[in-house]
mmCIF file of C-alpha atoms in Angstrom:
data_model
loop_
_atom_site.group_PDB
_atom_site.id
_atom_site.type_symbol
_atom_site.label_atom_id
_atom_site.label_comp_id
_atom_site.label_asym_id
_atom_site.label_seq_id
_atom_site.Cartn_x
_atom_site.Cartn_y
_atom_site.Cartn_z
ATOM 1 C CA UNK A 1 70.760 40.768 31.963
ATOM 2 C CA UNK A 2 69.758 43.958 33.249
ATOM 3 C CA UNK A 3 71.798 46.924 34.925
ATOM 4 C CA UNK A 4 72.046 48.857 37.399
ATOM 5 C CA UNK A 5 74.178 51.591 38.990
ATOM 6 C CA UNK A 6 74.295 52.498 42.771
ATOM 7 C CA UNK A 7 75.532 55.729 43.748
ATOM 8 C CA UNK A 8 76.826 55.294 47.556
ATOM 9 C CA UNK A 9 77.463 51.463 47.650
ATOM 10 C CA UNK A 10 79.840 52.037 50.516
ATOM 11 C CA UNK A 11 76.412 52.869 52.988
ATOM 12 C CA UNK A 12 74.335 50.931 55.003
ATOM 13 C CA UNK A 13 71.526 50.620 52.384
ATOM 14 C CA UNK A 14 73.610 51.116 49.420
ATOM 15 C CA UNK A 15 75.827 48.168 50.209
ATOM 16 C CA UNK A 16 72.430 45.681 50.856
ATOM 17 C CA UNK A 17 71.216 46.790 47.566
ATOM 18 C CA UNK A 18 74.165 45.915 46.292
ATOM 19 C CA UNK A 19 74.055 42.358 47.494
ATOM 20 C CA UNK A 20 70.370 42.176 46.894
ATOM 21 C CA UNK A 21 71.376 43.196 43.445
ATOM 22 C CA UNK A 22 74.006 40.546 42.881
ATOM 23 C CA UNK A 23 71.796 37.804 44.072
ATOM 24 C CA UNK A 24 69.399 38.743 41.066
ATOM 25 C CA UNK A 25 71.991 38.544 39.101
ATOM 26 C CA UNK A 26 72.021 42.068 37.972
ATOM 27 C CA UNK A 27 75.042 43.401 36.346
ATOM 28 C CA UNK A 28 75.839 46.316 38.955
ATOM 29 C CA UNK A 29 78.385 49.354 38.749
ATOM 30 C CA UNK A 30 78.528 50.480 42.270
ATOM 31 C CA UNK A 31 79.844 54.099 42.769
ATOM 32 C CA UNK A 32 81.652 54.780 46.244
ATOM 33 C CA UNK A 33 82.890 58.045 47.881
ATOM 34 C CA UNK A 34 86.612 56.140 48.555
ATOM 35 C CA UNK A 35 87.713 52.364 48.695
ATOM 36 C CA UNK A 36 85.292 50.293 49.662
ATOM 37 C CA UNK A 37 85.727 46.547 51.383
ATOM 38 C CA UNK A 38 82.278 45.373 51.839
ATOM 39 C CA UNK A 39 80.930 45.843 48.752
ATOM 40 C CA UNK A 40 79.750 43.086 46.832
ATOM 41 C CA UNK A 41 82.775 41.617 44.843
ATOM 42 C CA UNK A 42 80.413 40.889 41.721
ATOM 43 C CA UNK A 43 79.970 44.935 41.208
ATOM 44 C CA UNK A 44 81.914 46.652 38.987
ATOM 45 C CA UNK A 45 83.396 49.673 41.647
ATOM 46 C CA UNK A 46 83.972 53.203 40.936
ATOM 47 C CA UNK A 47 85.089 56.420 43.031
ATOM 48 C CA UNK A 48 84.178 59.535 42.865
ATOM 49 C CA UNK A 49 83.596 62.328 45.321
ATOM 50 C CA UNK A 50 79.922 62.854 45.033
ATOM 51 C CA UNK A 51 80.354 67.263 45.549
ATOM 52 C CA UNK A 52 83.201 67.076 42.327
ATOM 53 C CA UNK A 53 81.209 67.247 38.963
ATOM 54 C CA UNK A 54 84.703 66.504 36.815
ATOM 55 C CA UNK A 55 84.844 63.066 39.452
ATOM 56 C CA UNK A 56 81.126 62.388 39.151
ATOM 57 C CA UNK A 57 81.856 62.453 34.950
ATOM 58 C CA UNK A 58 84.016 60.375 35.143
ATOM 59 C CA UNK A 59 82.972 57.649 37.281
ATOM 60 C CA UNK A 60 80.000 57.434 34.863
ATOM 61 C CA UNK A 61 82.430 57.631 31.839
ATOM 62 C CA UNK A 62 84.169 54.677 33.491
ATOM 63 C CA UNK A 63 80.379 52.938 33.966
ATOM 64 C CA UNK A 64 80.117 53.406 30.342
ATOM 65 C CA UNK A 65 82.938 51.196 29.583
ATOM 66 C CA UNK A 66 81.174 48.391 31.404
ATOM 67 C CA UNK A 67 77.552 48.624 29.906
ATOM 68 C CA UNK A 68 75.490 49.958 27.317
ATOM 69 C CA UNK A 69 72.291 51.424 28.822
ATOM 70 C CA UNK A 70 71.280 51.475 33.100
ATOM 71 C CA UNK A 71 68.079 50.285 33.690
ATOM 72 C CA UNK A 72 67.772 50.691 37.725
ATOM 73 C CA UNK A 73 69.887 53.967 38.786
ATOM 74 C CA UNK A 74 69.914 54.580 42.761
ATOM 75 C CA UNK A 75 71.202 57.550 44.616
ATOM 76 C CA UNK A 76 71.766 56.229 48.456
ATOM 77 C CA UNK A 77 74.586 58.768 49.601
ATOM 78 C CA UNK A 78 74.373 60.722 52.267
ATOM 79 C CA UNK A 79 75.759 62.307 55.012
ATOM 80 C CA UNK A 80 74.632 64.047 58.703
ATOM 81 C CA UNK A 81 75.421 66.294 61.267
ATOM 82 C CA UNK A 82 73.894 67.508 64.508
ATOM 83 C CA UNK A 83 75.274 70.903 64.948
ATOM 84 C CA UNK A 84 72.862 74.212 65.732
ATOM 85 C CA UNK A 85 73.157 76.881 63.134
ATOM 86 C CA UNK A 86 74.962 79.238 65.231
ATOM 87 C CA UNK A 87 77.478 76.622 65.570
ATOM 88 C CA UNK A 88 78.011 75.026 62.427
ATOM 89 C CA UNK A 89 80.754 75.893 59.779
ATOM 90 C CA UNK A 90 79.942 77.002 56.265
ATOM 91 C CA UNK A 91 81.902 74.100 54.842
ATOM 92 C CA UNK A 92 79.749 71.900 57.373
ATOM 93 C CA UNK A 93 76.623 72.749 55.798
ATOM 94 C CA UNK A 94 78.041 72.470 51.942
ATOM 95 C CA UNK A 95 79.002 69.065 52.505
ATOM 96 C CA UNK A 96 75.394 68.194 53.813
ATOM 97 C CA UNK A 97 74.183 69.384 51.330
ATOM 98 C CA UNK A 98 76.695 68.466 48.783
ATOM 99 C CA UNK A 99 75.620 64.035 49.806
ATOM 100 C CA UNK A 100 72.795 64.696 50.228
ATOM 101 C CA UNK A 101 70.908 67.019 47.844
ATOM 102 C CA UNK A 102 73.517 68.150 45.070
ATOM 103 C CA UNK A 103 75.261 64.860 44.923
ATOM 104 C CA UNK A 104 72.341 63.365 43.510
ATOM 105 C CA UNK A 105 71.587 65.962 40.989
ATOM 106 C CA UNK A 106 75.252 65.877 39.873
ATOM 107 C CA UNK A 107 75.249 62.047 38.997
ATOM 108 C CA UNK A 108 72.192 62.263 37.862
ATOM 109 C CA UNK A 109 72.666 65.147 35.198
ATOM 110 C CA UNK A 110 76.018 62.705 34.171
ATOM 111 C CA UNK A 111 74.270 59.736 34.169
ATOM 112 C CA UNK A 112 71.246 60.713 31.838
ATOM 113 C CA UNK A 113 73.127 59.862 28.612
ATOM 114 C CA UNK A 114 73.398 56.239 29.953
ATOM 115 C CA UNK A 115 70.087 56.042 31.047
ATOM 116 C CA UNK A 116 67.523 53.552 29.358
ATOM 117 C CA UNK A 117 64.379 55.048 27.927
ATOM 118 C CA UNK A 118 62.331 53.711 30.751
ATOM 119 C CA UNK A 119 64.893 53.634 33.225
ATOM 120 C CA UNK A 120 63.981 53.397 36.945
ATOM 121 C CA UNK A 121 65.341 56.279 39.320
ATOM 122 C CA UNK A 122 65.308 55.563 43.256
ATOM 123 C CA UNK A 123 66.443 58.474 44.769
ATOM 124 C CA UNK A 124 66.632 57.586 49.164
ATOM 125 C CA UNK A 125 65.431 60.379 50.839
ATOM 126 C CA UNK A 126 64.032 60.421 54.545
ATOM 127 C CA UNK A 127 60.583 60.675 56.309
ATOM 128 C CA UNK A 128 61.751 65.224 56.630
ATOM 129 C CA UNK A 129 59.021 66.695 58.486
ATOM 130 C CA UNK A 130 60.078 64.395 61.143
ATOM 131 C CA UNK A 131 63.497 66.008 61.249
ATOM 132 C CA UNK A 132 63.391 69.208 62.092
ATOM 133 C CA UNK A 133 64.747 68.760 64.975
ATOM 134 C CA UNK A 134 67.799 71.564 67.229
ATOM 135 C CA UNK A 135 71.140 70.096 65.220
ATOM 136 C CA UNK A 136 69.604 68.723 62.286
ATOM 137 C CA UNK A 137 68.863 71.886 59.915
ATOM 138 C CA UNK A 138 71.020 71.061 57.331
ATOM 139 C CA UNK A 139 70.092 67.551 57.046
ATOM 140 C CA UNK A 140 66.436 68.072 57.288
ATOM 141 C CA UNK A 141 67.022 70.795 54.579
ATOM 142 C CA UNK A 142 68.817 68.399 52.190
ATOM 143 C CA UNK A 143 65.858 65.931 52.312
ATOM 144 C CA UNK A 144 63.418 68.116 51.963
ATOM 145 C CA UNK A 145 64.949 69.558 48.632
ATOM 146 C CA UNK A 146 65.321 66.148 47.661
ATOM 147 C CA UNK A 147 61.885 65.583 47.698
ATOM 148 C CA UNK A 148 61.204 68.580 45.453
ATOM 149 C CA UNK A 149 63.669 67.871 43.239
ATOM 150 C CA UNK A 150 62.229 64.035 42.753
ATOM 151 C CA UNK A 151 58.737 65.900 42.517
ATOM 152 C CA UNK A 152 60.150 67.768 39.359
ATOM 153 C CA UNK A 153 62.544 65.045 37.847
ATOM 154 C CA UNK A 154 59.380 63.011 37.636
ATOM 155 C CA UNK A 155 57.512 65.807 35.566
ATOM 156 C CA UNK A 156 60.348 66.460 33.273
ATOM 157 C CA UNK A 157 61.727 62.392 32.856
ATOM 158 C CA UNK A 158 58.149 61.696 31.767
ATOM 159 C CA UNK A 159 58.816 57.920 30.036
ATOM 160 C CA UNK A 160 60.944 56.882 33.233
ATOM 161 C CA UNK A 161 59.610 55.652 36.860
ATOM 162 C CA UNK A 162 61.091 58.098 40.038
ATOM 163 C CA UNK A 163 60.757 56.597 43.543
ATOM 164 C CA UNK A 164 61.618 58.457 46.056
ATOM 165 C CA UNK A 165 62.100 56.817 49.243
ATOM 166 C CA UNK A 166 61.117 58.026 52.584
ATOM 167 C CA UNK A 167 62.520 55.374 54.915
ATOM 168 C CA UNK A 168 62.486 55.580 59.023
ATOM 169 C CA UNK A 169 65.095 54.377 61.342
ATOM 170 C CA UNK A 170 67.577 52.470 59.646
ATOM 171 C CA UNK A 171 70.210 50.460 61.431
ATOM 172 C CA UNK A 172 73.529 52.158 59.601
ATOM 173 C CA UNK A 173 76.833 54.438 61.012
ATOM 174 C CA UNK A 174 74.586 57.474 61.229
ATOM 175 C CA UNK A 175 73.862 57.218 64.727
ATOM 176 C CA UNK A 176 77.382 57.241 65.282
ATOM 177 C CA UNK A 177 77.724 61.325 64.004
ATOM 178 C CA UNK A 178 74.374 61.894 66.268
ATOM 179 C CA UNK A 179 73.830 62.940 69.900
ATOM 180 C CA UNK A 180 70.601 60.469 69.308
ATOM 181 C CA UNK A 181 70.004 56.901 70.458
ATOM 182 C CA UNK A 182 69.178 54.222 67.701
ATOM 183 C CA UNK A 183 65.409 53.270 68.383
ATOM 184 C CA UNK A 184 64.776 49.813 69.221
ATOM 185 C CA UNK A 185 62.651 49.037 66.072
ATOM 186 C CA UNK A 186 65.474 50.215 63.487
ATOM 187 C CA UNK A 187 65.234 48.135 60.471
ATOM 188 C CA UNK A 188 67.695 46.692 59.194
ATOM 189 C CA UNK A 189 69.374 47.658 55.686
ATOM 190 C CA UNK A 190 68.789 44.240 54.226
ATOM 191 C CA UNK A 191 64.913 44.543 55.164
ATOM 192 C CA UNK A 192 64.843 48.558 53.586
ATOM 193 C CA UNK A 193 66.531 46.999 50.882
ATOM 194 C CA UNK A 194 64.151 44.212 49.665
ATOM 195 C CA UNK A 195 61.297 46.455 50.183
ATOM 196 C CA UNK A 196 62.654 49.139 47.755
ATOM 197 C CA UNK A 197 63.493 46.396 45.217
ATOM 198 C CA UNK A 198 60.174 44.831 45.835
ATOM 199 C CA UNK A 199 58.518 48.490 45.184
ATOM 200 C CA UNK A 200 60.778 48.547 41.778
ATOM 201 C CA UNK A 201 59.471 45.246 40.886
ATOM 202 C CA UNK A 202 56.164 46.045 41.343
ATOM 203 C CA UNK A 203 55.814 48.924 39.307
ATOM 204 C CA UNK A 204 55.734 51.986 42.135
ATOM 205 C CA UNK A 205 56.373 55.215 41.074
ATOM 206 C CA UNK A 206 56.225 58.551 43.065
ATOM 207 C CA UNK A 207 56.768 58.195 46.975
ATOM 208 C CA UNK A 208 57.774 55.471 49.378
ATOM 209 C CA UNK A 209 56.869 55.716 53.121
ATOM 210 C CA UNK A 210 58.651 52.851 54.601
ATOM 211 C CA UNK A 211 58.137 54.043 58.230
ATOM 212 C CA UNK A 212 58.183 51.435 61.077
#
């Protein structure tokens, strides 16, 4: 049976890879920033607070008590803001960041001892030119950096496969911490979800435009 370990199972597209997951029988540790009630009751379910390196450790120090080796590692956390720059706090902007952009590089560098040899890394990013937009600086930064950072990872992590993902509109909470309306053709998370697995299955590597 193979493994895999979601970072951000609690999210829209984290907890439908989850499922999807499950349903493949996978054997799934699914990291969450706090308790989590939808996530799929086959995962094995961690906490941590994605910005806190000593909680990141030791959610994947608790993964390691469940399995030897991950062979499908995801990083699906996030969070956003629309605040100008003028307005927004300094703490506002670290903890964009901090789901977005450092979180992921802070499991990650914990997670690398676990890691199979040819591991699969699916990092979710977002489609950022498209997001520089008044309000959304920080976000827009985070995913941008993301993207360079998945650019390098694959350079340096050679023998494994990095996908980044560069989905559009996705019908999760967001929208709720935005002054912006959902568009109409929003996909659902289930429908991101089976795509992304579909590109693991398949063998992708390097980008994923999964714009409506």
């Amino acid at each position: 049976m193979k493994t895999a370990m979601i970072w951000g199972a609690g999210g829209g597209i984290g907890g439908a890879l989850t499922s999807a997951l499950a349903a493949g029988e996978w054997k799934l540790t699914a990291v969450a920033r706090g308790p989590q009630v939808g996530v799929h009751p086959t995962a094995h379910l961690l906490e941590a607070d994605f910005s806190n390196a000593w909680e990141v450790e030791q959610a994947v120090q608790g993964a390691a008590m469940e399995v030897e080796k991950v062979d499908l590692w995801i990083y699906c956390a996030g969070d956003i803001t629309a605040e100008k720059v003028q307005e927004m706090e300094p703490e506002t902007w670290a903890r964009i960041l901090d789901a977005n952009l450092s979180g992921a590089y802070l499991a990650l560098h914990h997670s690398m001892p676990l890691l199979a040899e040819d591991a699969v890394l699916v990092l979710i990013g977002a489609v950022s030119e498209r997001l520089r937009l008044p309000g959304l600086s920080a976000y827009a930064a985070a995913k941008a950096g993301l993207e360079a950072f998945a650019d390098a990872l694959a350079k340096e992590e050679r023998k494994k496969r990095v996908i980044l993902v560069r989905p559009g509109a996705v019908e999760t909470r967001f929208w709720e911490k935005v002054p912006f309306q959902q568009p109409k053709d929003a996909a659902p998370p289930e429908k991101v979800a089976a795509r992304i697995l579909g590109a693991v299955r398949d063998g992708h590597a390097g980008r994923l435009d999964l714009v409506s």
